[in-house]
Coordinates of C-alpha atoms in Angstrom, one line a residue:
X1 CA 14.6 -24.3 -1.8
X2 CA 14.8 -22.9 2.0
X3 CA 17.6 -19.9 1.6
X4 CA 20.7 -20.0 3.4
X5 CA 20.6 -18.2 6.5
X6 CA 23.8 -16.3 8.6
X7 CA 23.3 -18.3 12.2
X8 CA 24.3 -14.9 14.1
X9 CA 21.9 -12.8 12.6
X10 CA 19.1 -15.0 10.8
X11 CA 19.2 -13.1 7.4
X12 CA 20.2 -14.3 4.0
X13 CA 23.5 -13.9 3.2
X14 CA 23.0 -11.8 0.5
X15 CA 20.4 -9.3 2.2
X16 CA 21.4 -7.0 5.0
X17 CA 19.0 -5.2 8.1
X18 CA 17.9 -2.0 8.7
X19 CA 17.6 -0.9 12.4
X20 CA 18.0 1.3 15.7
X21 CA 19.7 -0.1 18.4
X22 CA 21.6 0.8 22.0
X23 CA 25.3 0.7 22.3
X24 CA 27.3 2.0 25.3
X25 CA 24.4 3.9 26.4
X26 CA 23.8 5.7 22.4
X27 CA 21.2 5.1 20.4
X28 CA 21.4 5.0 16.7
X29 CA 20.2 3.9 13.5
X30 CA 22.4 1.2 12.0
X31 CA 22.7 -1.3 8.8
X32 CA 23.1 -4.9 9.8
X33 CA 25.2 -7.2 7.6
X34 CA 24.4 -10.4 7.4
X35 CA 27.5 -12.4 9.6
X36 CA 26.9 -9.9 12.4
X37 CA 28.7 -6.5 11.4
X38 CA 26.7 -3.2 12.8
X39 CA 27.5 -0.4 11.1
X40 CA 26.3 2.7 12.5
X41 CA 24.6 5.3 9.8
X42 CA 23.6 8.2 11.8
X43 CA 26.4 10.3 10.3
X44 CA 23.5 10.0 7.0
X45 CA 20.1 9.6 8.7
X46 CA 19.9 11.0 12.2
X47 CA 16.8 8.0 12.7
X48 CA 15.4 5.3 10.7
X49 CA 12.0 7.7 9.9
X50 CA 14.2 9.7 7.8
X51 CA 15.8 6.7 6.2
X52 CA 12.5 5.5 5.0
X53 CA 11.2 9.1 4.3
X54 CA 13.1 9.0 1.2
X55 CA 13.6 5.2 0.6
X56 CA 14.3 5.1 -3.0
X57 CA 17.5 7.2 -2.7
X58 CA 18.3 5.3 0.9
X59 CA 17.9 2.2 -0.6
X60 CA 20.5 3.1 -3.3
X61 CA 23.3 4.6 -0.6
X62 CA 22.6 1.4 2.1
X63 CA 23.5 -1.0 -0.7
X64 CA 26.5 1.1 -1.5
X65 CA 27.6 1.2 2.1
X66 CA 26.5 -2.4 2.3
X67 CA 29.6 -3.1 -0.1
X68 CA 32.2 -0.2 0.4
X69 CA 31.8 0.8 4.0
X70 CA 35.0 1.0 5.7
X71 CA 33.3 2.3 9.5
X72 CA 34.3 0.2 12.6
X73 CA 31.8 -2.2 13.1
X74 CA 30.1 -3.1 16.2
X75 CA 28.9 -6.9 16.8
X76 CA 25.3 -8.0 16.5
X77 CA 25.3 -9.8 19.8
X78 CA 26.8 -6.5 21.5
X79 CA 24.1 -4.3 20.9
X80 CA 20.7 -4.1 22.2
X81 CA 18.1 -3.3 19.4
X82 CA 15.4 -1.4 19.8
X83 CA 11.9 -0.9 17.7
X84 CA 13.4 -1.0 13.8
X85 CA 11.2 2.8 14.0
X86 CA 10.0 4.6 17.3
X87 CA 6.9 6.0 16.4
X88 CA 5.3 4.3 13.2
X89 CA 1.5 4.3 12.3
X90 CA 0.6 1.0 13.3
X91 CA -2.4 -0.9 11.0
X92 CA -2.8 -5.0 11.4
X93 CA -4.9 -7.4 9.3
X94 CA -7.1 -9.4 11.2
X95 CA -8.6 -12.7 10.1
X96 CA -6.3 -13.1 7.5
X97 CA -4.7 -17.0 7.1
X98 CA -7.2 -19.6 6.3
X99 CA -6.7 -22.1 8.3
X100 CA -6.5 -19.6 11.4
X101 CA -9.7 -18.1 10.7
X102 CA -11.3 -21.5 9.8
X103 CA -10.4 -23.1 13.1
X104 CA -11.3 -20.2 15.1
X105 CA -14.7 -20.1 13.7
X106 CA -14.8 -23.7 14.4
X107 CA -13.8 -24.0 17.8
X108 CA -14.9 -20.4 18.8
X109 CA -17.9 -20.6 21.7
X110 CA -19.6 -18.0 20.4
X111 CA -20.2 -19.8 17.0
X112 CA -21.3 -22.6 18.0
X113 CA -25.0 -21.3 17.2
X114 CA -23.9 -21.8 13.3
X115 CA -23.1 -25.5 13.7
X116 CA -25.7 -27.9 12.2
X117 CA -27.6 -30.9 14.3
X118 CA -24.6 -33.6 15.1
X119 CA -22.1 -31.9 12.4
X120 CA -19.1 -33.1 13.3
X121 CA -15.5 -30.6 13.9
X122 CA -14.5 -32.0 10.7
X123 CA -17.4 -31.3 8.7
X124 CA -17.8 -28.0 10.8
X125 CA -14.4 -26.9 9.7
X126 CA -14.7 -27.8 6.2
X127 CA -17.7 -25.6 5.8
X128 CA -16.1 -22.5 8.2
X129 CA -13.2 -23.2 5.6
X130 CA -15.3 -22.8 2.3
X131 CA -16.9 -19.5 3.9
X132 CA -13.4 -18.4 4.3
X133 CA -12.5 -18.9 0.6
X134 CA -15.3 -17.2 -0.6
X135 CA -14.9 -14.1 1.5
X136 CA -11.7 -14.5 -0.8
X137 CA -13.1 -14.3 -3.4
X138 CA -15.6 -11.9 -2.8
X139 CA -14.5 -10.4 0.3
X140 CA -12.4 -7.3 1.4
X141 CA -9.6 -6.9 3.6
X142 CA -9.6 -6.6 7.8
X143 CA -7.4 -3.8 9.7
X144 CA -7.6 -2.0 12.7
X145 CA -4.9 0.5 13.9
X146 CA -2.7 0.2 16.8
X147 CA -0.5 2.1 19.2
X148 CA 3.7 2.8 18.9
X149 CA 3.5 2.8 22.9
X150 CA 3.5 -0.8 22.8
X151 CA 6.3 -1.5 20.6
X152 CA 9.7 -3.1 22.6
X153 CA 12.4 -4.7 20.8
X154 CA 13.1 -8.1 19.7
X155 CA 15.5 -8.9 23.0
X156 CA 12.9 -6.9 25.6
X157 CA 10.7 -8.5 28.1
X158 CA 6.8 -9.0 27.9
X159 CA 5.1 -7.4 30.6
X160 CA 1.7 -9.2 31.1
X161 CA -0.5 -6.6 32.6
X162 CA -2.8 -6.8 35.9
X163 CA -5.8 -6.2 33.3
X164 CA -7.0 -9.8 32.0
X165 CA -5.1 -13.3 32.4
X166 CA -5.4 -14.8 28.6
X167 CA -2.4 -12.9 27.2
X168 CA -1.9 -14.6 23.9
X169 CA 0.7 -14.3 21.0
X170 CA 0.5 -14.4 17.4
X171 CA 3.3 -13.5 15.1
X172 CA 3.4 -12.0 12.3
X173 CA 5.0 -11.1 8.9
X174 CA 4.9 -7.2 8.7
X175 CA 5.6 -4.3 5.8
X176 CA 7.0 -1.2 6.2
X177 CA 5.8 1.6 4.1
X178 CA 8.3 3.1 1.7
X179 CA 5.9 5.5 0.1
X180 CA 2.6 7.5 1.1
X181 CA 0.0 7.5 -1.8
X182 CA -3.7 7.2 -1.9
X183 CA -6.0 4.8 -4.1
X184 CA -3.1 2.0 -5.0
X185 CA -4.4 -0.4 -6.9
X186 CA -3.3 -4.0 -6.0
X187 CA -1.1 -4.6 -8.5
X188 CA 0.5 -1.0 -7.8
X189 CA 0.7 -1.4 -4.1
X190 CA 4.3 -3.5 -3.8
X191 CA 5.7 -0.6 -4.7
X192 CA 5.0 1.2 -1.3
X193 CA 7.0 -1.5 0.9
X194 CA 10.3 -0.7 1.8
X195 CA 10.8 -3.5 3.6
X196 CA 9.7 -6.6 6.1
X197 CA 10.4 -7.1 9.6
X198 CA 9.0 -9.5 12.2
X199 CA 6.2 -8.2 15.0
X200 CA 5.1 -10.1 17.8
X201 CA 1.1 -9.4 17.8
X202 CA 0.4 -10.1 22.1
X203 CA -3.2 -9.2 23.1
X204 CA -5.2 -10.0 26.2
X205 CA -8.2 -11.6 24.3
X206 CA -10.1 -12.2 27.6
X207 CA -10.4 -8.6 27.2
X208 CA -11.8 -8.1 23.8
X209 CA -15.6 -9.5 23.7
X210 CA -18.1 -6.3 25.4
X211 CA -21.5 -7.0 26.5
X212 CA -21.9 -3.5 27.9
X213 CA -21.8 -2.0 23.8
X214 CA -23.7 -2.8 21.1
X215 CA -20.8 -3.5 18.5
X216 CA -19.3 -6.3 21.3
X217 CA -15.8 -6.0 20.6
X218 CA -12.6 -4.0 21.8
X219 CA -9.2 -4.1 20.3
X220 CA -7.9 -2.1 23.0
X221 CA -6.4 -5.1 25.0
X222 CA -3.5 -5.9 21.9
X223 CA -1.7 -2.7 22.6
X224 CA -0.9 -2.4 26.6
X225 CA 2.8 -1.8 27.1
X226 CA 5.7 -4.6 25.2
X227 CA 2.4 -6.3 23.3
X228 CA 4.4 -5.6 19.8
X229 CA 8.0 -6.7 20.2
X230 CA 9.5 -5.9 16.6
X231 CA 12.4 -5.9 14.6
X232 CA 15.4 -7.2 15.3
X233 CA 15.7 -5.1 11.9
X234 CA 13.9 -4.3 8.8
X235 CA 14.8 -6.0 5.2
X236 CA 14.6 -4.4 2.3
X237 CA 12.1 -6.0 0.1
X238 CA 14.8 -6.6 -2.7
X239 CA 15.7 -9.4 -0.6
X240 CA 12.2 -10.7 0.1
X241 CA 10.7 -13.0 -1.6
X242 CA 6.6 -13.9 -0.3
X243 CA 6.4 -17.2 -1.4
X244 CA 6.4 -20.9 0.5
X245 CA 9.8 -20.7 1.8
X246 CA 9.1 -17.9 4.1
X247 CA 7.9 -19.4 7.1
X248 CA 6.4 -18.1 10.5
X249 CA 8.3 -20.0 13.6
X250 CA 7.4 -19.7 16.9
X251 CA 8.3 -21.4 20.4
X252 CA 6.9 -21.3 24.2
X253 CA 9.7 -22.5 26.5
X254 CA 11.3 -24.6 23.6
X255 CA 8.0 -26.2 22.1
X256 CA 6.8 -25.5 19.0
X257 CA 3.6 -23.5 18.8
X258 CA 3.1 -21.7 15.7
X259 CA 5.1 -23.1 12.1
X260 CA 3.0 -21.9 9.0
X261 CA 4.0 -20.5 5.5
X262 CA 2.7 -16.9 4.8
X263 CA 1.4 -18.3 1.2
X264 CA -2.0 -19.4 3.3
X265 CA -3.0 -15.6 3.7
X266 CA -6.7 -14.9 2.4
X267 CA -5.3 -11.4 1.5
X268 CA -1.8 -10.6 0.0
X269 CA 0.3 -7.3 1.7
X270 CA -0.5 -5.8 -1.5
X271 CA -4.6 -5.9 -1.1
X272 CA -4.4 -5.4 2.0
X273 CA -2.0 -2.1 1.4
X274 CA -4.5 -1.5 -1.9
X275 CA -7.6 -1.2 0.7
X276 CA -5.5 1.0 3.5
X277 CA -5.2 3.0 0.8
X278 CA -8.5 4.2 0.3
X279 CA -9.2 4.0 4.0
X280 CA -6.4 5.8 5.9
X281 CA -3.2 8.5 4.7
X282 CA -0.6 5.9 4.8
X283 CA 3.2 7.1 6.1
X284 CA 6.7 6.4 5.0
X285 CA 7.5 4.0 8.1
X286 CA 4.4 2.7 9.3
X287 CA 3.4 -1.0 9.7
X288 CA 1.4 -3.2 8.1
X289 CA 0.7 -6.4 10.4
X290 CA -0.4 -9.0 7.7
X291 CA -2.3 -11.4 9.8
X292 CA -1.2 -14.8 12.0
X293 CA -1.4 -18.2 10.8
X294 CA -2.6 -20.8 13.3
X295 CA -0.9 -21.8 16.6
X296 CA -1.9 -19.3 19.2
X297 CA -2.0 -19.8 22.9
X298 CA -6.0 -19.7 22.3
X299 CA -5.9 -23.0 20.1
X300 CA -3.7 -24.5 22.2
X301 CA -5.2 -23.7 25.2
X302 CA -2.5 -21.9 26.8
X303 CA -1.6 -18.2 27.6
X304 CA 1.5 -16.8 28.4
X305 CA 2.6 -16.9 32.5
X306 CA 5.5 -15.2 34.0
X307 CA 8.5 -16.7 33.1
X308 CA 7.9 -18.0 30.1
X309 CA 10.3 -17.6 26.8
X310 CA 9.0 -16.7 23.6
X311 CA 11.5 -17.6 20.6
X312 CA 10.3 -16.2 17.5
X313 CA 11.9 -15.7 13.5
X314 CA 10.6 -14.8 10.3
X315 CA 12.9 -16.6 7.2
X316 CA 15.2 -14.3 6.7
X317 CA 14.0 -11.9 8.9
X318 CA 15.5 -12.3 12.2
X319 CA 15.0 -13.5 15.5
X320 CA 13.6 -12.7 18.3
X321 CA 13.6 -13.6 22.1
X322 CA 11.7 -12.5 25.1
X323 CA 10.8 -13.3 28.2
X324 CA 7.5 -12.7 29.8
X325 CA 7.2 -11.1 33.3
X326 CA 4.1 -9.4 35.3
X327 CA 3.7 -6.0 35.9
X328 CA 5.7 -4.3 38.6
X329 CA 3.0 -2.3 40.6
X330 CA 2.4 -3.9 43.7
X331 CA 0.1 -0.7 44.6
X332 CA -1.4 -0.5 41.4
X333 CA -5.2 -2.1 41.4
X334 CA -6.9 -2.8 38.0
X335 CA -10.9 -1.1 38.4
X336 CA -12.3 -2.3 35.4
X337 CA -12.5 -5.9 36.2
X338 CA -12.6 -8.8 33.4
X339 CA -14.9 -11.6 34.0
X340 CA -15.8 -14.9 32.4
X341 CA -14.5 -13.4 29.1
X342 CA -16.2 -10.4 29.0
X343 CA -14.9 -6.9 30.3
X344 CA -17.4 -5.5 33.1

């Protein structure tokens, strides 16, 4: 049964947010009830990275404030938030919902060399799909790391960039990290998620594909400036449930473009988290993007232009809305040029 959601804020009503957010020129660190009330807690955590430095004990006090707090509350829709955290580790799954990564291999030009005589897109997708379930089954997880420089809030505008014209979107259900330990096993690693929140995965992918190196890829071109809009807030994960009712919503100017359930990731949060684990030192308050499900502007054949409105929620999770713009540097000049796909 899809949960009840506040219409202010987007969250169940019994869950509540965690996040930072601008009021009368102040920033603080603030819980977020569920019919709009912003209660600022800076007067116990001076930021929301040493909230989640000790998230056991903070858990316990925010659900005690959550019910007893007597502060003067400000209103949802009079603040501006900002990043849930300001300077997390960033790490996001790629190639991790089936259908996604079965479609992409499908309609993707440069694996068309894998398609049998006459095979049909049908029959093309079917097998791409069965490859996907057996790198399920046998398969490890995807990351790469990212940058905190790119993280704007969940109101802020998209700045598309003079580098590249295929700036894409894909949303995505993301942890935050509770606890730092190494070598987690999966059925260990729930316990180091705090929380969810809701990131906004942008990347020029003109930009990505290299002919001029040898490994032909670069990630670089998903982290220029307002590519990760996040928040508007953080849940606790007591209030998260991973299962078919939470869904991943997103519109372009109104239309529809991305509408999947999270349940069709090849990898859960917790094997992903289980393989950061042995990979990188993982930090109370870093994020783990868990993949996008299909619907990106590369499927549909349509990137984002100046002007356009992204509206964006997570079940549960919160909304977000922003509004694309180009870059403001009329003197500026972009040197390393982007053609037919590939970065020169």
């Amino acid at each position: 049964m899809t949960p009840e959601l506040e219409p202010t804020t987007g969250l169940r009503r019994d869950s509540f947010g965690i996040g930072t957010f601008v009021h009368g020129g102040h920033s603080f660190p603030a819980l977020v009830k569920p019919a709009g009330d912003v209660i600022d807690v800076s007067r116990f955590w001076p930021d929301t990275h040493a909230l989640f430095d000790d998230w056991r004990r903070s858990f316990d006090h925010l659900v005690d404030l959550a019910a007893h707090a007597h502060e003067a509350a400000l209103d949802f829709e009079t603040v501006t938030p900002l990043p849930p955290l300001a300077h997390p580790q960033i790490l996001g799954a790629g190639g991790n919902y089936r259908q996604h990564v079965a479609e992409m291999m499908t309609h993707n030009r440069f694996n068309q060399h894998n398609r049998r005589p006459g095979e049909s897109d049908a029959d093309f997708f079917q097998r791409n799909l069965e490859l996907v379930d057996a790198r399920a089954r046998d398969g490890m997880p995807f990351f790469f790391t990212g940058l905190h420089s790119s993280l704007v809030g969940a109101r802020d505008d998209i700045v598309l960039p003079k580098v590249g014209s295929q700036h894409d979107w894909e949303l995505e259900l993301t942890c935050v990290i509770g606890r730092s330990e190494r070598y987690v096993a999966p059925e260990a690693a729930h316990e180091l998620i705090a929380g969810f929140t809701v990131v906004n995965d942008l990347g020029s992918v003109d930009t990505f594909r290299r002919k001029d190196v040898n490994w032909g890829y670069d990630w670089v071109g998903k982290h220029q400036p307002s590519f990760k809009p996040a928040g508007p807030f953080v849940v606790p994960a007591a209030f998260v449930s991973v299962d078919k009712d939470l869904r991943i919503q997103l519109k372009l100017n109104g239309e529809t473009k991305q509408d999947w359930p999270v349940t069709d990731m090849i990898f859960s949060p917790e094997q992903i988290l289980s393989y950061a684990s042995e990979r990188v030192r993982l930090l109370p308050g870093d994020l783990l993007l868990t993949g996008s499900p299909p619907g990106n502007g590369a499927l549909h054949g349509r990137f984002l232009r100046p002007g356009d409105v992204i509206e964006s929620e997570i079940t549960g999770l919160g909304r977000q809305r922003n509004r694309c713009r180009a870059e403001s540097a009329p003197n500026a000049l972009a040197r390393w040029r982007v053609k037919g796909g590939f970065a020169e």
